[in-house]
Coordinates of C-alpha atoms (C1' of nucleotides) in Angstrom, one line a residue:
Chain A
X511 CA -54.7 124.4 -84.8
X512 CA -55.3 120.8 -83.3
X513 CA -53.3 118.3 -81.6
X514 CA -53.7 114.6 -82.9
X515 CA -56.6 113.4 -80.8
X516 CA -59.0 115.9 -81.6
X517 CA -58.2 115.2 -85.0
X518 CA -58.2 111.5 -84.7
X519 CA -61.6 112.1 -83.0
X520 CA -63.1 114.3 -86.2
X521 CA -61.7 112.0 -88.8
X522 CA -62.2 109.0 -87.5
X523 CA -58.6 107.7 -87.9
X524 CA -57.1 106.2 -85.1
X525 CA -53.8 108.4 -83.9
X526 CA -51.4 105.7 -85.0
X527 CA -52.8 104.9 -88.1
X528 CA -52.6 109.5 -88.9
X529 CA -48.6 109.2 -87.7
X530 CA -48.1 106.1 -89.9
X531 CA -49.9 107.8 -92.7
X532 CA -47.5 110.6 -92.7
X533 CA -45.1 107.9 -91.9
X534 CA -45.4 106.9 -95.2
X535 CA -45.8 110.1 -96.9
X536 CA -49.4 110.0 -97.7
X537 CA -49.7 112.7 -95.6
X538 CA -46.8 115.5 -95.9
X539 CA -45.0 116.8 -92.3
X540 CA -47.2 119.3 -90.5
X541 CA -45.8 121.7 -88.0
X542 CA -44.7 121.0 -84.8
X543 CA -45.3 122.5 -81.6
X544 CA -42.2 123.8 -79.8
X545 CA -42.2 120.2 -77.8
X546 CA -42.6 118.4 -80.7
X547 CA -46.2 117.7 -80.9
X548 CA -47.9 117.8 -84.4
X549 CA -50.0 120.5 -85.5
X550 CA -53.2 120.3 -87.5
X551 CA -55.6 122.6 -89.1
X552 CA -58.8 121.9 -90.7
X553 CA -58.0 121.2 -94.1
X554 CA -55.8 118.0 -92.4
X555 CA -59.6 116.9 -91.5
X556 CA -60.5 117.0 -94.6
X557 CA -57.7 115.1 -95.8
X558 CA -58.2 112.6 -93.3
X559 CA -61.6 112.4 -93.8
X560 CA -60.9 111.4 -97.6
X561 CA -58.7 108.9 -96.6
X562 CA -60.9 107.2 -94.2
X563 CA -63.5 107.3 -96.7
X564 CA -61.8 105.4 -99.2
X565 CA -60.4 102.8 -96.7
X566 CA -63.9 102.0 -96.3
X567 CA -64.7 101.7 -99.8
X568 CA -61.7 99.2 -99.9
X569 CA -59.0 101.7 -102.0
X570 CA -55.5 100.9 -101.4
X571 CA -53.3 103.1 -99.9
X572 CA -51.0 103.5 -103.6
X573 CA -54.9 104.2 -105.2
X574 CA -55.3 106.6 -102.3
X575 CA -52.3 108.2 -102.8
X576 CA -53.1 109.0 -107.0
X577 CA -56.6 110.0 -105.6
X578 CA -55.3 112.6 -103.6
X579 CA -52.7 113.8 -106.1
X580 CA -55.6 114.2 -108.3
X581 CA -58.0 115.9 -106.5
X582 CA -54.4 118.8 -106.1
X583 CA -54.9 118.7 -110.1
X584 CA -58.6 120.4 -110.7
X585 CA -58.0 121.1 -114.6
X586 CA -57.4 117.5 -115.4
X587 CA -60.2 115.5 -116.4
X588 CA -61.4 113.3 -113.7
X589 CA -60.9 109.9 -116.6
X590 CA -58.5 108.6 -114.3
X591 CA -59.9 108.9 -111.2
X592 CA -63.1 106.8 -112.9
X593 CA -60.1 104.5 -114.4
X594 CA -59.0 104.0 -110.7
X595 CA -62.6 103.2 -109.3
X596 CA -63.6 101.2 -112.0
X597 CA -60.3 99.1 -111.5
X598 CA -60.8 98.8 -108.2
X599 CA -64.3 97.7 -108.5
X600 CA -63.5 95.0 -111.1
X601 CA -61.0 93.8 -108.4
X602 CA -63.3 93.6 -105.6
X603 CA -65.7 91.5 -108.2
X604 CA -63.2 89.2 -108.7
X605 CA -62.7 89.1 -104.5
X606 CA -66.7 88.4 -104.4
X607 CA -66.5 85.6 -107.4
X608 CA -63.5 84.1 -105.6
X609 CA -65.3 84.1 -101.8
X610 CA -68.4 82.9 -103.9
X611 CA -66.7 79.6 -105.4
X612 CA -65.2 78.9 -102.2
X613 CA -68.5 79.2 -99.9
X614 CA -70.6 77.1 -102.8
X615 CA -67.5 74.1 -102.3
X616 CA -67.5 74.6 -99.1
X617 CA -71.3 74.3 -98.6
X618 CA -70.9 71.2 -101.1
X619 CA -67.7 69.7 -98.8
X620 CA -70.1 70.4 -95.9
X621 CA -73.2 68.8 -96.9
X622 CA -71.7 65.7 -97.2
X623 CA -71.0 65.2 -94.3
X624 CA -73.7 63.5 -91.9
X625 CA -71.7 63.2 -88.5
X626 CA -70.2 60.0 -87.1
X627 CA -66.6 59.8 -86.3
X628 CA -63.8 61.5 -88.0
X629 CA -62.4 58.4 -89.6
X630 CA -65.7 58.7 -91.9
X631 CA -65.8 62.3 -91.7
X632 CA -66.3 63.9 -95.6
X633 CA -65.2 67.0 -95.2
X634 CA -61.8 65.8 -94.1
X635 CA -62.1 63.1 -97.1
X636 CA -63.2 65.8 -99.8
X637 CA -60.0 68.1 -98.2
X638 CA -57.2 64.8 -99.1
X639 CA -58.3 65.0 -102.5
X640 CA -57.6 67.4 -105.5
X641 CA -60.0 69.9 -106.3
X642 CA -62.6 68.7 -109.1
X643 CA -64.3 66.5 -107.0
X644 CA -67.8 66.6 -107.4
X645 CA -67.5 63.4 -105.1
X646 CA -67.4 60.7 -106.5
X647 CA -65.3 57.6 -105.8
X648 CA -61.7 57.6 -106.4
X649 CA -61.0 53.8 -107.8
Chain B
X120 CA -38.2 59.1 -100.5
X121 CA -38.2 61.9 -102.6
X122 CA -36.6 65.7 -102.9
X123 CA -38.2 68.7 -102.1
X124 CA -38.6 69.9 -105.5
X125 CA -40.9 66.5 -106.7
X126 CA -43.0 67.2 -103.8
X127 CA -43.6 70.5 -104.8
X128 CA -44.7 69.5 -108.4
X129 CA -46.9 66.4 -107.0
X130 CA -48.3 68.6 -104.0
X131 CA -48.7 71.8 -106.3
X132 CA -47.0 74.0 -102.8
X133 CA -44.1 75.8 -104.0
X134 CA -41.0 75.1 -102.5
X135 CA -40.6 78.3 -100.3
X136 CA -43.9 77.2 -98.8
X137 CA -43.1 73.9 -98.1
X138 CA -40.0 74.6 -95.9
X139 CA -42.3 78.2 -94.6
X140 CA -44.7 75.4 -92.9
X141 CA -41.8 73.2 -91.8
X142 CA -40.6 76.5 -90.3
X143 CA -43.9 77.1 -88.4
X144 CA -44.5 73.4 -87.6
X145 CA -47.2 73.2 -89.4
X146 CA -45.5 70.2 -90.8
X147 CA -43.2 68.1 -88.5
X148 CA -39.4 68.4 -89.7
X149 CA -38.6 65.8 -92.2
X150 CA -35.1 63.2 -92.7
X151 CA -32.1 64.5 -94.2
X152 CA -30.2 63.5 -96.3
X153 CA -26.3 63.2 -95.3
X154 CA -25.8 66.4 -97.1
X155 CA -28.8 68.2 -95.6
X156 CA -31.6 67.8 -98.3
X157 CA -35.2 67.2 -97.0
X158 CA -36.4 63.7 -97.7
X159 CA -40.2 63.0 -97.8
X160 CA -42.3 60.5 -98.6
X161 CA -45.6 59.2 -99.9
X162 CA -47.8 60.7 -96.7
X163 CA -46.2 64.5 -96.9
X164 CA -47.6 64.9 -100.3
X165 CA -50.9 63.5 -98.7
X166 CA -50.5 66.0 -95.8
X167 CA -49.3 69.1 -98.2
X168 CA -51.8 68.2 -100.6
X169 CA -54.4 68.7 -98.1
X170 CA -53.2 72.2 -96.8
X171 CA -53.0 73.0 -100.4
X172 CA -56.9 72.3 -100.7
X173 CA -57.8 73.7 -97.4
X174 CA -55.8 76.4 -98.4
X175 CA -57.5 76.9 -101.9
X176 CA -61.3 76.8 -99.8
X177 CA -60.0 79.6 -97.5
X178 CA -59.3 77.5 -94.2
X179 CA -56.3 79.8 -92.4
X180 CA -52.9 77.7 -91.1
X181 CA -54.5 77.5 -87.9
X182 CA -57.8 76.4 -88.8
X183 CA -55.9 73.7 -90.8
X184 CA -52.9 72.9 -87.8
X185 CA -56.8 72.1 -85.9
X186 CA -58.1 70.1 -88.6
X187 CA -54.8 68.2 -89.1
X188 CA -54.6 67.3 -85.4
X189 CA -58.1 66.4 -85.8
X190 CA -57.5 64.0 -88.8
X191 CA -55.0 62.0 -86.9
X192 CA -57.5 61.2 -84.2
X193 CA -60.0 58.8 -86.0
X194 CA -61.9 58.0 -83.3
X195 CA -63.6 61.0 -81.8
X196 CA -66.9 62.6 -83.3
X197 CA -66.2 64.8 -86.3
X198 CA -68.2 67.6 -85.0
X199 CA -65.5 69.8 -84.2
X200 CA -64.6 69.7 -88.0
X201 CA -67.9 70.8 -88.9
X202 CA -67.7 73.4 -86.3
X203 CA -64.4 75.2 -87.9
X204 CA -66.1 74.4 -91.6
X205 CA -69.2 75.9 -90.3
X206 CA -67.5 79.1 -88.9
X207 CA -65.1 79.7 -91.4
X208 CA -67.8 79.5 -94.1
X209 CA -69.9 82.5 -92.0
X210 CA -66.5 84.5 -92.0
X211 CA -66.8 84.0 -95.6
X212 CA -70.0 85.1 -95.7
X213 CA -69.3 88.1 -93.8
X214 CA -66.3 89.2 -96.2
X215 CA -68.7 88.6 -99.2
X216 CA -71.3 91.2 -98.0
X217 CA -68.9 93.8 -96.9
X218 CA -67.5 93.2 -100.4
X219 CA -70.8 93.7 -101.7
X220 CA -71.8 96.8 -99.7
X221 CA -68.9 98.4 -101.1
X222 CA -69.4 97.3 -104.4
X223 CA -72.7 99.1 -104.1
X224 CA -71.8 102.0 -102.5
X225 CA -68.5 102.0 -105.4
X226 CA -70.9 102.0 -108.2
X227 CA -73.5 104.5 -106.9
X228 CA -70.7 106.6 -106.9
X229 CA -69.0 106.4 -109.8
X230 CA -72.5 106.3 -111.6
X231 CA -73.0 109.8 -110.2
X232 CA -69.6 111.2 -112.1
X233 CA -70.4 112.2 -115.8
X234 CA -67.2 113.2 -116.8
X235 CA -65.2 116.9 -116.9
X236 CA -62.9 118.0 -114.8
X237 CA -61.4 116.7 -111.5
X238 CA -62.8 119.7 -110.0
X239 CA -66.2 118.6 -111.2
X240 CA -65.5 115.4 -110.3
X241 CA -68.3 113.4 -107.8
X242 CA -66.1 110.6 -107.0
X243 CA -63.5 112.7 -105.4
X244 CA -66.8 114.8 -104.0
X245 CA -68.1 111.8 -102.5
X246 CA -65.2 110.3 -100.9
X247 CA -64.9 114.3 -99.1
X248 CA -68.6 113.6 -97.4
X249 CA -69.0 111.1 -94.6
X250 CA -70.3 107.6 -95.1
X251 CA -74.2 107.6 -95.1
X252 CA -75.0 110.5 -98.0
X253 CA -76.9 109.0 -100.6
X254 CA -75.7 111.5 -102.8
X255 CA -77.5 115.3 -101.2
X256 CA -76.2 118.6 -100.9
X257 CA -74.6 119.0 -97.8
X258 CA -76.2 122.7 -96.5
Chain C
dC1357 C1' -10.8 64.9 -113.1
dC1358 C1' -12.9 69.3 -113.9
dT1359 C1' -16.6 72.2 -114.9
dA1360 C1' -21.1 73.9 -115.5
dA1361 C1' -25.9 73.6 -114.6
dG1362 C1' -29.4 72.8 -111.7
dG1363 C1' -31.0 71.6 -107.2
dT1364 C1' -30.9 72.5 -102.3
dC1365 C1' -29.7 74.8 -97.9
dT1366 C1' -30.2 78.8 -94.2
dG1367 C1' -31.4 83.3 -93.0
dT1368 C1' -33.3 87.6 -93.8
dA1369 C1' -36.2 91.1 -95.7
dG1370 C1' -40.3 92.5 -98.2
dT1371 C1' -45.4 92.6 -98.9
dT1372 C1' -50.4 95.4 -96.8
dG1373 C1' -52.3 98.3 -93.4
dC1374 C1' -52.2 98.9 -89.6
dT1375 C1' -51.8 97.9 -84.1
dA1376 C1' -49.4 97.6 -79.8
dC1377 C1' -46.3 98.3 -77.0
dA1378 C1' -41.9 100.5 -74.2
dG1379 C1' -39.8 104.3 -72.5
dA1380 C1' -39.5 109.1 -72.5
dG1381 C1' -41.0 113.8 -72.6
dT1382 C1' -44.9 117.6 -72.0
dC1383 C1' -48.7 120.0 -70.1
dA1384 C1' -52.5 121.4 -67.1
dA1385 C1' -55.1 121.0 -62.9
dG1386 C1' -55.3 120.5 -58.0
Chain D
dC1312 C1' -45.1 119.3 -56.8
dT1313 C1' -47.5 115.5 -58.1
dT1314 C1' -50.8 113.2 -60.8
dG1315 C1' -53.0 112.0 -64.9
dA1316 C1' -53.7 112.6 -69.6
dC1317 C1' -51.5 113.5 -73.7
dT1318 C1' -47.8 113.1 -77.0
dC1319 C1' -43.3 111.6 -79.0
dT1320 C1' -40.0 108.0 -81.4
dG1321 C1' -38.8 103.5 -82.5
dT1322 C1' -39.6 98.9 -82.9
dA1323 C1' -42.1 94.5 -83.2
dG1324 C1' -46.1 91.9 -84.4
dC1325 C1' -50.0 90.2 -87.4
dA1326 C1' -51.1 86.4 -92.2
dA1327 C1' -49.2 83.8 -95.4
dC1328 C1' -46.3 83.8 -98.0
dT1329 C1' -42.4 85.4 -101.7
dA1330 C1' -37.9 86.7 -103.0
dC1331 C1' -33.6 87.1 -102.7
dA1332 C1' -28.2 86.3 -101.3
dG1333 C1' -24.6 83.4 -100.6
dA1334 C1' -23.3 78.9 -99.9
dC1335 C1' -23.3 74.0 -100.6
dC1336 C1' -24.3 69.5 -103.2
dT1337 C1' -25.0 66.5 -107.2
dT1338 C1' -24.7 64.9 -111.7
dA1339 C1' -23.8 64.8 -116.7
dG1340 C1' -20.6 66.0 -120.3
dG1341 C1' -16.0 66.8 -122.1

DNA sequence: CCTAAGGTCTGTAGTTGCTACAGAGTCAAG
DNA sequence: CTTGACTCTGTAGCAACTACAGACCTTAGG
């Protein structure tokens, strides 16, 4: 049985973000000491662990959350936890695509631009006008 | 002088959003009307359709609060504008390869899982193992 | 003149995933 | 018995909106 810092230290989770976790009922109550403090065991690690471990893939909490109910469900097939990831990675493609267009226009916008004062400045000029805009004069 | 809603429609900022940067003086407050009712003119939609396009490249309200205050002082060197361009374009970059790490690391996994049960499952078995573990038995 | 529909107002709460306190209690060592 | 490290609860803050509730205004039609 641990107290929260030595678990924040194995799991990696910062102490807040473990007491906000079960704040939110992604992780159920555990015991409590006789002054209050929480109690862990090992398999809270684990747990933990998992969590972290998807945070850094990106999952969202909510996708977390089905994970873990999940993984308590051996017998099922695992179709839906492939549905989640493949979900999630399609999102994170669209993230990339998105980040993409706006670095390539931005790089564009930029480029422009050949210093001189701000009144001639093209990255402020290409930011007054509507998207499109492969330069171009407006008339 | 026109009502909030036509602003909205020849900005493309939905209404909420207009009186949101009002509210956090990212726009100065506007004229009333007797009863109340915002009154803008030509230059707001100039100003609204510019944090709508900074917006749409990425910039954050306080990047753009900078680059407005910037606009309105024609007469200094537009390097600073190229500065925040510049940096905000290598944040982007940033986000696009952490994106893209986990993209990789999402689809190693999931390549890994061949269907069955949950309790077969190598997604869930990977996201119980540490970060590094290019796949590996863990002794 | 009255009513109904549509526009606008303020103020507040919700979103996501934490993080950062304040103020209080607990525990072990010296 | 005091000091320091640890823990507790509860609340507020971040970014950039979005979504109400409840009230007021305006205008067109009957």
């Amino acid at each position: 049985m641990m107290l929260i810092g030595e678990v924040s230290k194995q799991s990696g989770c910062h102490i807040e973000t473990i007491r906000y976790y079960e704040r939110i009922a992604l992780l159920a109550p555990t015991a409590r000491t006789e002054a209050g403090y929480r109690l862990y065991r090992e398999q809270h690690i684990q747990q933990l662990r998992f969590i972290h471990r998807a945070r850094e893939l990106g999952f969202s909490l909510d996708d977390i959350r089905e994970l873990m109910s999940l993984k308590s469900q051996p017998q099922l097939p695992c179709q839906s936890v492939e549905a989640i990831t493949e979900k999630h990675l399609q999102g994170i493609q669209q993230r990339i695509e998105h980040l993409n267009s706006m670095a390539q226009e931005l790089r564009h916008v930029a480029a422009s631009c050949s210093g001189g004062d701000i009144a001639e400045c093209r990255i402020l000029g290409a930011l007054a006008n509507p998207a499109n805009a492969h330069d171009g004069n407006v008339p």
